[in-house]
Short mmCIF file of C-alpha atoms in Angstrom, two decimals:
data_model
loop_
_atom_site.label_atom_id
_atom_site.label_comp_id
_atom_site.label_asym_id
_atom_site.label_seq_id
_atom_site.Cartn_x
_atom_site.Cartn_y
_atom_site.Cartn_z
CA MET A 143 0.00 0.00 0.00
CA GLY A 144 2.02 2.94 -1.29
CA GLY A 145 5.30 1.21 -0.51
CA ILE A 146 4.81 1.25 3.27
CA ASP A 147 6.17 -1.85 4.96
CA TRP A 148 3.17 -2.47 7.20
CA GLY A 149 4.71 -5.62 8.59
CA SER A 150 7.39 -3.60 10.35
CA TYR A 151 4.81 -1.19 11.76
CA ALA A 152 2.29 -3.85 12.82
CA PRO A 153 3.71 -4.33 16.35
CA ARG A 154 3.55 -0.60 17.03
CA LEU A 155 0.00 -0.38 15.70
CA LEU A 156 -0.98 -3.34 17.85
CA ASP A 157 0.54 -1.70 20.92
CA GLY A 158 -1.32 1.51 20.09
CA ALA A 159 -4.62 -0.35 19.69
CA LEU A 160 -4.15 -2.14 23.02
CA ARG A 161 -3.28 1.15 24.66
CA THR A 162 -6.44 2.67 23.17
CA LEU A 163 -8.54 -0.17 24.58
CA SER A 164 -6.87 0.28 27.97
CA PHE A 165 -7.72 3.98 27.98
CA ALA A 166 -11.33 3.19 27.09
CA ALA A 167 -11.73 0.36 29.62
CA VAL A 168 -10.28 2.23 32.60
CA SER A 169 -12.09 5.47 31.71
CA PHE A 170 -15.42 3.69 31.20
CA LEU A 171 -15.15 2.05 34.60
CA GLY A 172 -14.30 5.36 36.25
CA ALA A 173 -17.07 7.19 34.40
CA ASN A 174 -19.63 4.59 35.49
CA LEU A 175 -18.63 4.72 39.14
CA LEU A 176 -18.72 8.53 39.19
CA GLY A 177 -21.86 8.57 37.05
CA ILE A 178 -23.75 6.43 39.55
CA VAL A 179 -22.76 8.78 42.38
CA VAL A 180 -23.82 11.86 40.40
CA ALA A 181 -27.10 10.23 39.36
CA LEU A 182 -27.96 9.39 42.97
CA ALA A 183 -26.96 12.92 44.01
CA ARG A 184 -29.32 14.34 41.38
CA GLN A 185 -32.10 12.27 42.96
CA SER A 186 -31.18 13.27 46.53
CA ARG A 187 -33.63 15.00 48.84
CA TRP A 188 -30.88 17.46 49.87
CA LEU A 189 -31.00 20.60 47.79
CA MET A 190 -27.28 21.40 48.15
CA LEU A 191 -26.25 17.94 46.97
CA ARG A 192 -28.58 18.18 43.99
CA GLY A 193 -27.20 21.62 43.20
CA VAL A 194 -23.58 20.42 43.22
CA ALA A 195 -24.39 17.46 40.98
CA CYS A 196 -26.42 19.60 38.59
CA THR A 197 -23.66 22.23 38.39
CA TYR A 198 -21.04 19.59 37.64
CA THR A 199 -23.19 18.07 34.92
CA GLU A 200 -23.90 21.41 33.24
CA ILE A 201 -20.26 22.50 33.33
CA ILE A 202 -19.10 19.28 31.70
CA LYS A 203 -21.86 19.26 29.10
CA ASN A 204 -21.11 22.82 28.02
CA THR A 205 -17.31 22.76 27.77
CA PRO A 206 -15.12 21.01 25.17
CA ILE A 207 -13.43 17.78 26.19
CA LEU A 208 -10.06 19.19 25.09
CA THR A 209 -10.40 22.04 27.58
CA GLY A 210 -10.63 19.59 30.46
CA LEU A 211 -7.79 17.51 29.03
CA PHE A 212 -5.44 20.48 28.90
CA ILE A 213 -6.44 21.57 32.40
CA VAL A 214 -5.74 18.11 33.80
CA TYR A 215 -2.50 17.46 31.92
CA PHE A 216 -0.96 20.92 31.53
CA GLY A 217 -2.84 23.13 33.98
CA LEU A 218 -2.31 21.01 37.08
CA THR A 219 1.45 21.27 36.67
CA SER A 220 1.10 24.87 37.87
CA ALA A 221 -0.10 23.42 41.17
CA ASN A 222 2.82 20.96 41.22
CA ILE A 223 0.52 18.09 40.31
CA VAL A 224 2.13 16.12 37.50
CA LEU A 225 0.18 13.26 35.97
CA SER A 226 1.30 10.78 33.36
CA ALA A 227 -0.40 10.85 29.98
CA PHE A 228 -2.28 7.67 30.83
CA ALA A 229 -3.50 8.95 34.20
CA ALA A 230 -4.46 12.35 32.80
CA GLY A 231 -6.25 10.82 29.84
CA CYS A 232 -8.25 8.37 31.94
CA LEU A 233 -9.11 11.01 34.52
CA ASN A 234 -10.32 13.48 31.91
CA LEU A 235 -12.37 10.92 29.99
CA SER A 236 -13.89 9.64 33.24
CA LEU A 237 -14.85 13.13 34.40
CA PHE A 238 -16.25 14.11 31.02
CA TYR A 239 -18.33 11.03 30.27
CA ALA A 240 -19.53 10.63 33.86
CA ALA A 241 -21.81 13.63 33.33
CA TYR A 242 -23.54 11.93 30.40
CA ILE A 243 -23.62 8.50 32.00
CA ALA A 244 -25.17 10.07 35.11
CA GLU A 245 -28.04 11.32 32.96
CA ILE A 246 -28.49 7.83 31.53
CA TYR A 247 -28.64 6.32 35.00
CA ARG A 248 -30.95 9.04 36.28
CA GLY A 249 -33.34 8.53 33.39
CA SER A 250 -33.35 4.76 33.89
CA LEU A 251 -34.10 5.14 37.60
CA VAL A 252 -36.95 7.54 36.86
CA SER A 253 -38.36 5.05 34.35
CA VAL A 254 -39.07 2.56 37.15
CA GLY A 255 -42.59 3.27 38.34
CA ARG A 256 -43.18 4.60 41.83
CA GLY A 257 -45.44 1.65 42.48
CA GLN A 258 -42.41 -0.64 42.35
CA TYR A 259 -40.91 1.14 45.36
CA GLU A 260 -44.21 1.17 47.24
CA GLY A 261 -44.90 -2.49 46.50
CA ALA A 262 -41.44 -3.52 47.73
CA GLN A 263 -41.93 -1.57 50.94
CA ALA A 264 -45.33 -3.20 51.40
CA VAL A 265 -43.70 -6.63 51.62
CA GLY A 266 -41.09 -5.39 54.09
CA LEU A 267 -38.05 -4.84 51.85
CA SER A 268 -35.51 -2.28 53.01
CA THR A 269 -34.46 0.59 50.75
CA ALA A 270 -31.16 -1.14 49.94
CA LYS A 271 -32.88 -4.41 49.01
CA THR A 272 -35.50 -2.54 47.00
CA LEU A 273 -32.78 -0.93 44.92
CA ARG A 274 -30.78 -4.14 44.61
CA PHE A 275 -33.53 -6.62 43.73
CA ILE A 276 -36.38 -4.54 42.31
CA VAL A 277 -35.24 -1.20 40.92
CA LEU A 278 -31.72 -1.78 39.61
CA PRO A 279 -32.47 -4.92 37.53
CA GLN A 280 -35.17 -2.98 35.68
CA ALA A 281 -33.21 0.27 35.45
CA ALA A 282 -30.15 -1.55 34.12
CA GLN A 283 -32.09 -2.83 31.12
CA VAL A 284 -33.12 0.72 30.26
CA ALA A 285 -29.57 2.04 30.72
CA LEU A 286 -27.69 -0.66 28.78
CA PRO A 287 -28.17 0.71 25.23
CA GLY A 288 -27.15 4.21 26.28
CA LEU A 289 -24.10 2.88 28.09
CA GLY A 290 -23.09 0.94 24.99
CA THR A 291 -23.30 4.12 22.93
CA MET A 292 -21.17 5.96 25.47
CA LEU A 293 -18.53 3.22 25.35
CA VAL A 294 -18.26 3.45 21.57
CA ASP A 295 -18.07 7.23 21.74
CA MET A 296 -15.40 7.06 24.45
CA LEU A 297 -13.35 4.62 22.40
CA LYS A 298 -13.36 7.08 19.50
CA ALA A 299 -12.62 10.01 21.81
CA THR A 300 -9.32 8.42 22.86
CA ALA A 301 -7.97 9.75 19.55
CA LEU A 302 -7.96 13.21 21.18
CA LEU A 303 -5.21 12.01 23.50
CA VAL A 304 -2.82 12.49 20.59
CA THR A 305 -2.63 16.09 21.84
CA ILE A 306 -0.79 14.90 24.97
CA SER A 307 1.12 12.08 23.25
CA GLY A 308 -0.85 9.36 24.99
CA ALA A 309 0.89 6.59 23.02
CA GLU A 310 -2.53 5.37 21.84
CA LEU A 311 -3.38 4.47 18.26
CA MET A 312 -3.62 7.99 16.87
CA THR A 313 -0.29 8.99 18.41
CA ILE A 314 1.35 5.93 16.84
CA GLY A 315 -0.23 6.81 13.51
CA GLN A 316 1.07 10.36 13.73
CA ALA A 317 4.58 9.04 14.36
CA ILE A 318 4.34 6.66 11.39
CA THR A 319 3.15 9.53 9.21
CA SER A 320 6.19 11.58 10.23
CA GLU A 321 8.46 8.70 9.25
CA THR A 322 6.83 7.74 5.94
CA PHE A 323 5.27 11.04 4.79
CA ARG A 324 2.25 9.03 3.55
CA ALA A 325 -0.58 10.53 5.58
CA LEU A 326 -3.41 9.23 3.40
CA GLU A 327 -2.40 5.59 3.64
CA VAL A 328 -1.63 5.77 7.35
CA TYR A 329 -4.88 7.43 8.37
CA LEU A 330 -6.93 5.13 6.16
CA VAL A 331 -5.41 2.19 8.02
CA LEU A 332 -6.05 3.89 11.37
CA GLY A 333 -9.66 4.46 10.37
CA ALA A 334 -10.01 0.77 9.52
CA ILE A 335 -8.57 -0.24 12.89
CA TYR A 336 -10.91 2.10 14.78
CA PHE A 337 -13.81 0.71 12.76
CA ALA A 338 -12.78 -2.85 13.62
CA MET A 339 -12.81 -1.96 17.32
CA CYS A 340 -16.01 0.10 17.35
CA PHE A 341 -18.25 -1.82 14.95
CA PRO A 342 -18.76 -4.91 17.17
CA LEU A 343 -19.69 -2.67 20.09
CA SER A 344 -22.11 -0.69 17.92
CA GLN A 345 -23.75 -3.90 16.73
CA ALA A 346 -24.05 -5.20 20.29
CA THR A 347 -25.69 -1.94 21.33
CA ALA A 348 -28.14 -2.12 18.43
CA LYS A 349 -28.97 -5.72 19.34
CA LEU A 350 -29.69 -4.66 22.92
CA GLU A 351 -31.99 -1.90 21.73
CA ARG A 352 -33.92 -4.31 19.48
CA ALA A 353 -34.19 -6.85 22.31
CA LEU A 354 -35.53 -4.27 24.73
CA SER A 355 -37.96 -2.78 22.24
CA SER A 356 -39.37 -6.25 21.51
CA GLY A 357 -39.72 -7.04 25.20
CA THR A 358 -37.10 -9.78 25.24
CA PRO A 359 -35.86 -10.18 28.84
CA ILE A 360 -32.18 -9.78 29.60
CA THR A 361 -30.76 -12.25 32.08
CA PHE A 362 -29.01 -11.10 35.26
CA ARG A 363 -27.30 -13.25 37.85
CA ARG A 364 -29.95 -12.21 40.41
CA ARG A 365 -32.85 -12.93 38.08
CA ARG A 366 -34.20 -15.85 40.15
CA THR A 367 -34.16 -13.83 43.36
CA TYR A 368 -35.83 -10.93 41.59
CA ARG A 369 -38.59 -13.22 40.30
CA GLN A 370 -39.16 -14.69 43.75
CA ILE A 371 -39.58 -11.22 45.23
CA VAL A 372 -42.00 -10.16 42.49
CA ALA A 373 -43.96 -13.40 42.93
CA LYS A 374 -44.20 -12.80 46.68
CA LEU A 375 -45.32 -9.23 46.04
CA GLY A 376 -48.02 -10.42 43.64
CA SER A 377 -49.19 -13.12 46.07
CA ASP A 378 -49.49 -10.66 48.95
CA VAL A 379 -51.41 -8.17 46.81
CA GLU A 380 -53.76 -10.91 45.57
CA GLN A 381 -54.36 -12.11 49.12
CA GLY A 382 -55.08 -8.57 50.27
CA VAL A 383 -57.59 -8.01 47.48
CA ARG A 384 -59.35 -11.32 48.28
CA ARG A 385 -59.62 -10.48 51.97
CA ALA A 386 -60.93 -7.03 51.21
CA SER A 387 -63.62 -8.42 48.91
CA THR A 388 -64.77 -11.05 51.40
CA GLY A 389 -64.26 -8.99 54.54
CA ASP A 390 -62.27 -11.85 56.05
CA TRP A 391 -59.29 -10.32 57.88
CA GLY A 392 -58.88 -13.16 60.39
#
């Protein structure tokens, strides 16, 4: 392809791709953990906590991702805080995408009807068990497609780390371009590699959306426990209705 010996560059491209996946995996985990905290804060009864979470979300959503990246990597050095490219990249991606993931989680929690909470309390479940066995299994199904989209978007956004020489795929491609002076060939190959990484995730997300829209259940490890609780809830409600209709409360 244009005289480039791709065999000699393959190990470097592979290292760059693995580095890209590492950035995405670590950042996605961090963004989810922070996103859950922010989502719960947005649902809090305390006004100050809701205000802090809302302010954070709005700031992130209305500033470019590169601004935060430069603040974390270059700006913090003014405060004698020096981060590696990997740490700065993961921290920035986590902070940025947590704001959007928090909205996904918040929307999925709101989608669970209030009657689910009230029914769980009626059978004596604590708040923690209500969230664990009743609310979260349902909310997770609503959130999954959005989370898949965020993961694909985050994987593509790792290309921005070329600005801090993150040693990910785009940085490797830039170095190869400087050595070969064949930008078109190099970036076409990079595009193909990004496509190969993102396409399976996009297809999995689309499959999830189709499954949810058709009502196909998604299996969780706690599915049996969840079904038992729902069955008990239905049995208690049925028994209460029968007693009320017959007047037999003995």
